[in-house]
mmCIF file of C-alpha atoms in Angstrom:
data_model
loop_
_atom_site.group_PDB
_atom_site.id
_atom_site.type_symbol
_atom_site.label_atom_id
_atom_site.label_comp_id
_atom_site.label_asym_id
_atom_site.label_seq_id
_atom_site.Cartn_x
_atom_site.Cartn_y
_atom_site.Cartn_z
ATOM 1 C CA MET A 1 115.552 163.531 151.671
ATOM 2 C CA GLN A 2 114.445 160.056 152.648
ATOM 3 C CA LYS A 3 111.941 158.344 150.323
ATOM 4 C CA ILE A 4 109.099 156.477 151.894
ATOM 5 C CA SER A 5 107.643 153.605 149.851
ATOM 6 C CA VAL A 6 103.947 153.193 150.331
ATOM 7 C CA MET A 7 102.258 150.052 149.062
ATOM 8 C CA ALA A 8 98.982 150.844 147.341
ATOM 9 C CA ARG A 9 96.021 149.413 149.211
ATOM 10 C CA ARG A 10 94.380 146.537 147.365
ATOM 11 C CA PRO A 11 90.616 146.899 146.840
ATOM 12 C CA THR A 12 88.553 144.790 149.213
ATOM 13 C CA VAL A 13 85.102 143.241 149.305
ATOM 14 C CA LYS A 14 83.928 146.363 151.136
ATOM 15 C CA ASP A 15 85.058 148.529 148.206
ATOM 16 C CA VAL A 16 83.161 146.353 145.766
ATOM 17 C CA ALA A 17 80.037 146.421 147.939
ATOM 18 C CA ARG A 18 80.172 150.201 148.278
ATOM 19 C CA GLU A 19 80.671 150.655 144.512
ATOM 20 C CA ALA A 20 77.804 148.267 143.694
ATOM 21 C CA GLY A 21 75.512 149.737 146.352
ATOM 22 C CA ILE A 22 74.798 146.383 148.012
ATOM 23 C CA SER A 23 75.806 144.602 151.215
ATOM 24 C CA VAL A 24 79.166 142.979 151.903
ATOM 25 C CA THR A 25 77.313 139.730 152.658
ATOM 26 C CA THR A 26 75.800 139.645 149.176
ATOM 27 C CA VAL A 27 79.211 140.244 147.552
ATOM 28 C CA ASP A 28 80.664 137.435 149.655
ATOM 29 C CA ARG A 29 77.888 135.066 148.530
ATOM 30 C CA ALA A 30 78.538 136.038 144.910
ATOM 31 C CA LEU A 31 82.269 135.348 145.276
ATOM 32 C CA ASN A 32 81.966 132.011 147.026
ATOM 33 C CA GLY A 33 78.753 130.705 145.475
ATOM 34 C CA ARG A 34 77.390 129.569 148.841
ATOM 35 C CA MET A 35 73.900 130.861 148.035
ATOM 36 C CA ARG A 36 72.210 131.744 144.780
ATOM 37 C CA VAL A 37 72.500 135.416 143.794
ATOM 38 C CA ARG A 38 70.237 136.954 141.172
ATOM 39 C CA GLU A 39 71.787 137.427 137.745
ATOM 40 C CA ASP A 40 71.276 141.200 137.681
ATOM 41 C CA THR A 41 72.906 141.465 141.112
ATOM 42 C CA LEU A 42 75.836 139.337 139.960
ATOM 43 C CA ARG A 43 76.247 141.638 137.012
ATOM 44 C CA ARG A 44 76.276 144.748 139.212
ATOM 45 C CA ILE A 45 78.903 143.158 141.448
ATOM 46 C CA ALA A 46 81.067 142.075 138.506
ATOM 47 C CA GLU A 47 80.926 145.573 136.989
ATOM 48 C CA ALA A 48 81.747 147.190 140.329
ATOM 49 C CA ALA A 49 84.681 144.794 140.850
ATOM 50 C CA HIS A 50 86.019 145.720 137.443
ATOM 51 C CA ARG A 51 85.753 149.450 138.189
ATOM 52 C CA VAL A 52 87.603 149.261 141.491
ATOM 53 C CA GLY A 53 90.163 146.723 140.248
ATOM 54 C CA TYR A 54 89.211 143.956 142.679
ATOM 55 C CA HIS A 55 91.574 140.974 142.305
ATOM 56 C CA ALA A 56 88.828 138.292 142.239
ATOM 57 C CA ARG A 57 86.737 139.865 139.492
ATOM 58 C CA GLY A 58 87.558 136.909 137.218
ATOM 59 C CA ARG A 59 85.810 134.561 139.631
ATOM 60 C CA LEU A 60 82.779 136.840 139.641
ATOM 61 C CA SER A 61 82.662 136.752 135.852
ATOM 62 C CA GLN A 62 82.780 132.944 135.968
ATOM 63 C CA ASN A 63 79.915 132.839 138.447
ATOM 64 C CA LEU A 64 77.955 135.268 136.310
ATOM 65 C CA ASP A 65 78.504 133.121 133.234
ATOM 66 C CA ALA A 66 77.400 130.005 135.099
ATOM 67 C CA ALA A 67 74.236 131.793 136.231
ATOM 68 C CA ARG A 68 73.119 132.472 132.688
ATOM 69 C CA PRO A 69 70.751 129.800 131.312
ATOM 70 C CA GLU A 70 71.786 127.800 128.271
ATOM 71 C CA MET A 71 69.554 128.275 125.219
ATOM 72 C CA THR A 72 69.781 126.651 121.794
ATOM 73 C CA PHE A 73 68.170 128.303 118.793
ATOM 74 C CA GLY A 74 67.813 126.545 115.448
ATOM 75 C CA PHE A 75 67.822 128.160 112.007
ATOM 76 C CA VAL A 76 67.049 126.869 108.534
ATOM 77 C CA LEU A 77 68.459 128.873 105.634
ATOM 78 C CA ILE A 78 69.078 128.131 101.957
ATOM 79 C CA LYS A 79 71.838 128.651 99.380
ATOM 80 C CA LYS A 80 74.842 128.304 101.637
ATOM 81 C CA ALA A 81 77.179 129.392 98.845
ATOM 82 C CA GLN A 82 75.426 132.737 98.318
ATOM 83 C CA GLU A 83 76.896 135.839 99.918
ATOM 84 C CA PHE A 84 73.571 137.054 101.300
ATOM 85 C CA TYR A 85 72.944 133.863 103.265
ATOM 86 C CA ARG A 86 76.551 133.712 104.464
ATOM 87 C CA ASN A 87 76.062 137.243 105.789
ATOM 88 C CA PHE A 88 72.754 136.170 107.330
ATOM 89 C CA ALA A 89 74.431 133.313 109.212
ATOM 90 C CA GLN A 90 77.161 135.636 110.499
ATOM 91 C CA GLU A 91 74.604 138.141 111.774
ATOM 92 C CA ILE A 92 72.699 135.349 113.526
ATOM 93 C CA GLU A 93 75.850 134.276 115.366
ATOM 94 C CA ALA A 94 76.755 137.877 116.227
ATOM 95 C CA ALA A 95 73.291 138.703 117.574
ATOM 96 C CA LEU A 96 73.228 135.585 119.727
ATOM 97 C CA GLN A 97 76.703 136.219 121.127
ATOM 98 C CA ALA A 98 75.704 139.796 121.955
ATOM 99 C CA ARG A 99 73.081 138.521 124.413
ATOM 100 C CA ASN A 100 74.531 138.774 127.913
ATOM 101 C CA ASP A 101 71.526 137.222 129.643
ATOM 102 C CA ILE A 102 71.897 133.711 128.185
ATOM 103 C CA ARG A 103 74.559 131.304 127.025
ATOM 104 C CA GLY A 104 73.243 130.974 123.519
ATOM 105 C CA ARG A 105 74.099 128.446 120.827
ATOM 106 C CA ALA A 106 73.009 128.642 117.196
ATOM 107 C CA VAL A 107 72.384 125.528 115.116
ATOM 108 C CA ILE A 108 72.258 126.646 111.483
ATOM 109 C CA ARG A 109 71.171 124.216 108.780
ATOM 110 C CA TYR A 110 70.670 124.709 105.052
ATOM 111 C CA ALA A 111 67.928 123.167 102.936
ATOM 112 C CA SER A 112 69.496 121.281 100.030
ATOM 113 C CA SER A 113 66.805 122.495 97.627
ATOM 114 C CA GLN A 114 63.681 124.651 97.574
ATOM 115 C CA SER A 115 61.324 121.688 97.742
ATOM 116 C CA PRO A 116 58.820 121.725 100.632
ATOM 117 C CA GLU A 117 60.025 118.279 101.669
ATOM 118 C CA ASP A 118 63.587 119.469 102.184
ATOM 119 C CA PHE A 119 62.538 122.473 104.257
ATOM 120 C CA ALA A 120 60.188 120.323 106.364
ATOM 121 C CA ALA A 121 62.901 117.712 106.916
ATOM 122 C CA GLU A 122 65.343 120.340 108.193
ATOM 123 C CA LEU A 123 62.747 121.741 110.577
ATOM 124 C CA ARG A 124 62.001 118.297 111.980
ATOM 125 C CA LEU A 125 65.713 117.631 112.502
ATOM 126 C CA LEU A 126 65.798 120.627 114.844
ATOM 127 C CA ALA A 127 62.801 119.477 116.881
ATOM 128 C CA GLY A 128 63.753 118.339 120.356
ATOM 129 C CA LYS A 129 67.183 119.954 120.075
ATOM 130 C CA CYS A 130 66.246 123.629 120.182
ATOM 131 C CA ASP A 131 64.315 126.002 122.409
ATOM 132 C CA ALA A 132 63.007 127.900 119.354
ATOM 133 C CA VAL A 133 63.445 127.691 115.584
ATOM 134 C CA ALA A 134 63.423 130.239 112.742
ATOM 135 C CA ALA A 135 63.474 129.489 109.026
ATOM 136 C CA VAL A 136 63.496 130.858 105.519
ATOM 137 C CA ALA A 137 61.113 128.554 103.669
ATOM 138 C CA VAL A 138 58.482 128.321 100.948
ATOM 139 C CA ASN A 139 54.728 128.344 101.457
ATOM 140 C CA HIS A 140 53.340 124.816 101.381
ATOM 141 C CA GLN A 141 51.075 122.577 103.421
ATOM 142 C CA ARG A 142 53.994 120.304 104.306
ATOM 143 C CA LEU A 143 55.734 123.239 105.961
ATOM 144 C CA THR A 144 52.582 124.168 107.835
ATOM 145 C CA GLN A 145 52.316 120.588 109.092
ATOM 146 C CA ALA A 146 55.963 120.532 110.184
ATOM 147 C CA VAL A 147 55.517 123.812 112.068
ATOM 148 C CA GLN A 148 52.407 122.427 113.770
ATOM 149 C CA GLU A 149 54.415 119.403 114.919
ATOM 150 C CA LEU A 150 57.173 121.564 116.389
ATOM 151 C CA GLN A 151 54.693 123.864 118.097
ATOM 152 C CA ALA A 152 52.950 120.834 119.601
ATOM 153 C CA GLU A 153 56.316 119.824 121.080
ATOM 154 C CA GLY A 154 56.685 123.266 122.634
ATOM 155 C CA VAL A 155 59.118 124.624 120.055
ATOM 156 C CA PRO A 156 57.965 128.010 118.687
ATOM 157 C CA VAL A 157 58.750 128.579 114.996
ATOM 158 C CA PHE A 158 59.443 131.914 113.301
ATOM 159 C CA ALA A 159 59.172 132.710 109.586
ATOM 160 C CA LEU A 160 61.964 134.792 108.066
ATOM 161 C CA LEU A 161 61.797 136.912 104.892
ATOM 162 C CA ASN A 162 58.875 134.863 103.502
ATOM 163 C CA ASP A 163 55.773 134.493 105.677
ATOM 164 C CA PHE A 164 55.085 130.762 105.536
ATOM 165 C CA ALA A 165 52.789 128.732 107.801
ATOM 166 C CA GLN A 166 50.588 131.716 108.571
ATOM 167 C CA GLY A 167 48.183 131.053 111.410
ATOM 168 C CA VAL A 168 50.573 128.486 112.856
ATOM 169 C CA ARG A 169 54.026 130.065 113.062
ATOM 170 C CA ARG A 170 54.752 132.303 116.028
ATOM 171 C CA ASN A 171 55.900 135.404 114.174
ATOM 172 C CA TYR A 172 57.132 136.702 110.822
ATOM 173 C CA LEU A 173 60.242 138.876 110.621
ATOM 174 C CA GLY A 174 61.233 140.606 107.428
ATOM 175 C CA LEU A 175 60.205 143.361 105.085
ATOM 176 C CA ASN A 176 56.665 144.367 104.170
ATOM 177 C CA ASN A 177 56.825 142.750 100.755
ATOM 178 C CA MET A 178 53.838 144.576 99.278
ATOM 179 C CA LYS A 179 55.501 147.900 100.084
ATOM 180 C CA ILE A 180 58.835 146.678 98.720
ATOM 181 C CA GLY A 181 57.204 146.025 95.352
ATOM 182 C CA ARG A 182 55.725 149.510 95.336
ATOM 183 C CA ILE A 183 59.104 151.039 96.199
ATOM 184 C CA ALA A 184 60.671 149.165 93.284
ATOM 185 C CA ALA A 185 58.001 150.458 90.885
ATOM 186 C CA TRP A 186 58.314 154.014 92.215
ATOM 187 C CA THR A 187 62.067 153.853 91.702
ATOM 188 C CA ILE A 188 61.918 152.601 88.115
ATOM 189 C CA THR A 189 59.074 154.774 86.877
ATOM 190 C CA GLY A 190 60.595 157.834 88.492
ATOM 191 C CA ARG A 191 63.996 157.187 86.961
ATOM 192 C CA VAL A 192 63.021 156.307 83.380
ATOM 193 C CA ARG A 193 62.533 159.332 81.144
ATOM 194 C CA ARG A 194 60.604 157.579 78.380
ATOM 195 C CA PRO A 195 57.782 155.216 79.300
ATOM 196 C CA GLY A 196 58.073 151.684 78.019
ATOM 197 C CA LYS A 197 57.583 148.093 79.116
ATOM 198 C CA LEU A 198 58.355 146.752 82.571
ATOM 199 C CA ALA A 199 59.242 143.187 83.577
ATOM 200 C CA VAL A 200 59.189 141.419 86.935
ATOM 201 C CA PHE A 201 60.990 138.196 87.893
ATOM 202 C CA VAL A 202 59.742 136.075 90.805
ATOM 203 C CA GLY A 203 61.316 132.935 92.198
ATOM 204 C CA GLY A 204 58.205 130.786 91.974
ATOM 205 C CA ASN A 205 54.630 130.495 93.150
ATOM 206 C CA ARG A 206 55.673 128.985 96.486
ATOM 207 C CA TRP A 207 57.420 132.192 97.546
ATOM 208 C CA HIS A 208 54.407 134.280 98.548
ATOM 209 C CA GLY A 209 56.703 137.143 99.499
ATOM 210 C CA HIS A 210 57.698 137.423 95.831
ATOM 211 C CA ASP A 211 54.046 137.346 94.813
ATOM 212 C CA LEU A 212 53.335 140.213 97.194
ATOM 213 C CA ARG A 213 56.206 142.205 95.730
ATOM 214 C CA GLU A 214 54.822 141.634 92.250
ATOM 215 C CA VAL A 215 51.349 142.717 93.352
ATOM 216 C CA GLY A 216 52.774 145.838 94.948
ATOM 217 C CA PHE A 217 54.780 146.632 91.823
ATOM 218 C CA ARG A 218 51.817 146.233 89.497
ATOM 219 C CA SER A 219 49.440 148.165 91.724
ATOM 220 C CA TYR A 220 51.812 151.135 91.864
ATOM 221 C CA VAL A 221 52.230 151.193 88.081
ATOM 222 C CA ARG A 222 48.493 150.910 87.545
ATOM 223 C CA GLU A 223 47.706 153.704 89.992
ATOM 224 C CA ASN A 224 50.585 156.111 89.420
ATOM 225 C CA ALA A 225 52.349 155.335 86.145
ATOM 226 C CA PRO A 226 49.744 154.041 83.650
ATOM 227 C CA GLU A 227 51.897 155.239 80.746
ATOM 228 C CA PHE A 228 54.094 152.177 81.385
ATOM 229 C CA SER A 229 52.926 148.706 80.333
ATOM 230 C CA MET A 230 53.548 145.520 82.285
ATOM 231 C CA LEU A 231 54.792 142.320 80.662
ATOM 232 C CA GLU A 232 53.810 138.876 81.892
ATOM 233 C CA THR A 233 55.608 137.937 85.093
ATOM 234 C CA LEU A 234 58.599 135.634 84.617
ATOM 235 C CA VAL A 235 59.484 132.772 86.968
ATOM 236 C CA ASN A 236 63.255 132.360 87.286
ATOM 237 C CA LEU A 237 63.431 129.722 90.065
ATOM 238 C CA GLU A 238 65.915 132.126 91.691
ATOM 239 C CA THR A 239 68.693 130.891 89.400
ATOM 240 C CA ARG A 240 71.372 133.028 87.807
ATOM 241 C CA GLN A 241 71.443 131.169 84.483
ATOM 242 C CA PHE A 242 67.699 131.246 83.870
ATOM 243 C CA THR A 243 67.531 134.948 84.728
ATOM 244 C CA TYR A 244 70.462 135.649 82.420
ATOM 245 C CA GLU A 245 68.854 133.860 79.470
ATOM 246 C CA ALA A 246 65.413 135.340 80.112
ATOM 247 C CA THR A 247 66.828 138.871 80.352
ATOM 248 C CA LEU A 248 68.642 138.481 77.022
ATOM 249 C CA ASP A 249 65.367 137.296 75.484
ATOM 250 C CA LEU A 250 63.442 140.236 76.979
ATOM 251 C CA VAL A 251 65.869 142.771 75.528
ATOM 252 C CA ARG A 252 65.782 141.070 72.132
ATOM 253 C CA ARG A 253 61.972 140.872 71.904
ATOM 254 C CA HIS A 254 61.157 144.236 73.480
ATOM 255 C CA PRO A 255 63.294 147.128 72.197
ATOM 256 C CA ASP A 256 61.231 149.474 74.349
ATOM 257 C CA LEU A 257 61.954 147.586 77.567
ATOM 258 C CA ALA A 258 62.349 150.302 80.208
ATOM 259 C CA GLY A 259 62.827 148.498 83.490
ATOM 260 C CA ILE A 260 63.279 145.162 85.263
ATOM 261 C CA TYR A 261 62.591 144.246 88.860
ATOM 262 C CA VAL A 262 64.058 140.990 90.200
ATOM 263 C CA ALA A 263 61.791 140.337 93.171
ATOM 264 C CA GLY A 264 63.753 137.353 94.490
ATOM 265 C CA GLY A 265 67.060 135.668 93.744
ATOM 266 C CA GLY A 266 68.877 135.435 90.437
ATOM 267 C CA MET A 267 69.770 139.109 90.116
ATOM 268 C CA GLU A 268 73.324 138.218 89.064
ATOM 269 C CA GLY A 269 71.951 136.844 85.788
ATOM 270 C CA ALA A 270 70.070 140.037 84.979
ATOM 271 C CA ILE A 271 73.128 142.156 85.757
ATOM 272 C CA ALA A 272 75.361 139.991 83.546
ATOM 273 C CA ALA A 273 72.877 140.083 80.658
ATOM 274 C CA LEU A 274 72.485 143.871 80.724
ATOM 275 C CA ARG A 275 76.238 144.317 80.796
ATOM 276 C CA GLU A 276 76.538 142.053 77.792
ATOM 277 C CA VAL A 277 73.929 143.690 75.551
ATOM 278 C CA HIS A 278 74.529 147.355 76.442
ATOM 279 C CA ALA A 279 77.948 149.019 76.546
ATOM 280 C CA SER A 280 76.409 151.630 78.848
ATOM 281 C CA PRO A 281 73.296 151.290 81.066
ATOM 282 C CA ARG A 282 69.995 151.743 79.233
ATOM 283 C CA ILE A 283 67.451 149.759 81.265
ATOM 284 C CA ALA A 284 66.542 150.547 84.872
ATOM 285 C CA LEU A 285 67.171 147.534 87.112
ATOM 286 C CA VAL A 286 66.059 147.154 90.731
ATOM 287 C CA VAL A 287 67.248 144.180 92.780
ATOM 288 C CA ASN A 288 67.158 143.001 96.369
ATOM 289 C CA GLU A 289 70.041 142.666 98.829
ATOM 290 C CA LEU A 290 73.435 144.306 98.774
ATOM 291 C CA THR A 291 76.234 141.944 97.746
ATOM 292 C CA ALA A 292 79.536 142.390 95.949
ATOM 293 C CA GLU A 293 77.791 141.960 92.581
ATOM 294 C CA SER A 294 74.885 144.290 93.239
ATOM 295 C CA ARG A 295 77.264 146.874 94.705
ATOM 296 C CA ALA A 296 79.396 146.721 91.553
ATOM 297 C CA ALA A 297 76.281 147.057 89.392
ATOM 298 C CA LEU A 298 75.264 150.157 91.348
ATOM 299 C CA ALA A 299 78.732 151.635 90.964
ATOM 300 C CA ASP A 300 78.712 151.397 87.170
ATOM 301 C CA GLY A 301 75.037 152.200 86.678
ATOM 302 C CA TYR A 302 73.659 148.815 85.623
ATOM 303 C CA ALA A 303 71.575 148.664 88.798
ATOM 304 C CA THR A 304 69.378 151.640 89.606
ATOM 305 C CA THR A 305 68.562 150.731 93.210
ATOM 306 C CA VAL A 306 69.174 147.931 95.691
ATOM 307 C CA ILE A 307 66.491 147.270 98.305
ATOM 308 C CA SER A 308 68.248 145.585 101.209
ATOM 309 C CA THR A 309 67.126 143.776 104.352
ATOM 310 C CA PRO A 310 68.751 145.195 107.527
ATOM 311 C CA LEU A 311 70.118 141.833 108.659
ATOM 312 C CA ALA A 312 71.781 143.028 111.855
ATOM 313 C CA GLU A 313 68.583 144.654 113.097
ATOM 314 C CA LEU A 314 66.484 141.676 112.027
ATOM 315 C CA CYS A 315 68.715 139.215 113.899
ATOM 316 C CA THR A 316 68.823 141.345 117.051
ATOM 317 C CA ASP A 317 65.021 141.559 117.120
ATOM 318 C CA LEU A 318 64.724 137.870 116.257
ATOM 319 C CA MET A 319 66.818 136.794 119.261
ATOM 320 C CA GLU A 320 64.632 138.822 121.593
ATOM 321 C CA LEU A 321 61.417 137.378 120.171
ATOM 322 C CA MET A 322 62.746 133.802 120.159
ATOM 323 C CA LEU A 323 63.908 134.118 123.752
ATOM 324 C CA ARG A 324 60.575 135.513 124.922
ATOM 325 C CA ALA A 325 58.698 132.771 123.098
ATOM 326 C CA ALA A 326 60.930 130.034 124.505
ATOM 327 C CA ARG A 327 60.331 131.374 128.009
ATOM 328 C CA GLY A 328 56.602 131.650 127.439
ATOM 329 C CA GLU A 329 56.668 135.411 127.915
ATOM 330 C CA ASP A 330 54.828 136.339 124.705
ATOM 331 C CA ALA A 331 51.504 134.680 125.576
ATOM 332 C CA GLY A 332 51.732 132.676 122.345
ATOM 333 C CA ILE A 333 50.573 135.655 120.313
ATOM 334 C CA ALA A 334 51.392 135.462 116.594
ATOM 335 C CA GLY A 335 52.173 138.531 114.561
ATOM 336 C CA GLN A 336 54.279 140.230 111.912
ATOM 337 C CA HIS A 337 57.445 142.149 112.663
ATOM 338 C CA PHE A 338 58.237 144.442 109.732
ATOM 339 C CA LEU A 339 61.593 146.175 109.383
ATOM 340 C CA ASP A 340 62.351 149.252 107.331
ATOM 341 C CA PRO A 341 64.387 148.410 104.232
ATOM 342 C CA ARG A 342 67.692 150.003 103.329
ATOM 343 C CA ILE A 343 67.360 151.803 99.997
ATOM 344 C CA ILE A 344 70.774 151.992 98.335
ATOM 345 C CA VAL A 345 71.407 154.094 95.234
ATOM 346 C CA PRO A 346 74.586 154.507 93.139
ATOM 347 C CA GLU A 347 75.612 157.698 94.918
ATOM 348 C CA MET A 348 75.937 155.700 98.153
ATOM 349 C CA VAL A 349 78.559 153.205 96.958
#
């Protein structure tokens, strides 16, 4: 029996046009770039070419990429060496790369300290280089002034995690800090069997988000767990060593200490101190953000709960809001964008 070799027919422009549901002329324009084709149309053509196996689909992808506008977004973070902020930077990059409607570039800078001057200097360095800027920063008039300067230059500024420059910044993205404090108090008072004293650490009076967490914590205890007594709030400057020393002092001076909430940074110090003074967990500890150290503390019981910011969701929403603001599509309306926290307990690790 004689075999007949039949060469498979190569897909043509007509096949691509039929698959995309548009005219052959439009596909030809998209391939050769003779006339501008809308981005969404280019995308439909590129997807159709991929489905039918059209040989020039690479050229379509190049044209589609060239049609996307270039956008540069600036970010100011702190504590580059800390795991949480390394994770934050990675999620920023991932969220920007996931946008298929722009060619996005992230410029991420880190304030060298928590002084208002350092934060303001980093913001000003991004002015003129970025289409929009977002920052983690303290509350201070110098920051408000810097944000005003950027806004005057047409660069919208977003506050992250801590709502600084209220009334000037474009939007706040983060947790509802008052509610976070109440969740922490609910967790501790519900877990501890015998009422005792409770302590709260905040980073400093320039982090209003920490203040709100403290207020929320105290209000919950006052309203729902009056059998517990609150100690004076401790300022730890978000440092591990200070938190470690202060926690050791708390345990020594207050044998009836029942719980600790670290409202900002420095949780590693509290974890280390409790491990040192108690062979097995005795004091309820609530901290923020899931890292290797807080995960380990959950696993062995030295941390009761971790309240974590959903960074991936925050960054995805942030890119959308920054893009809309840069394009002038948000009417310049300021607001607050709250995300639901992740509540992580020992049974989850």
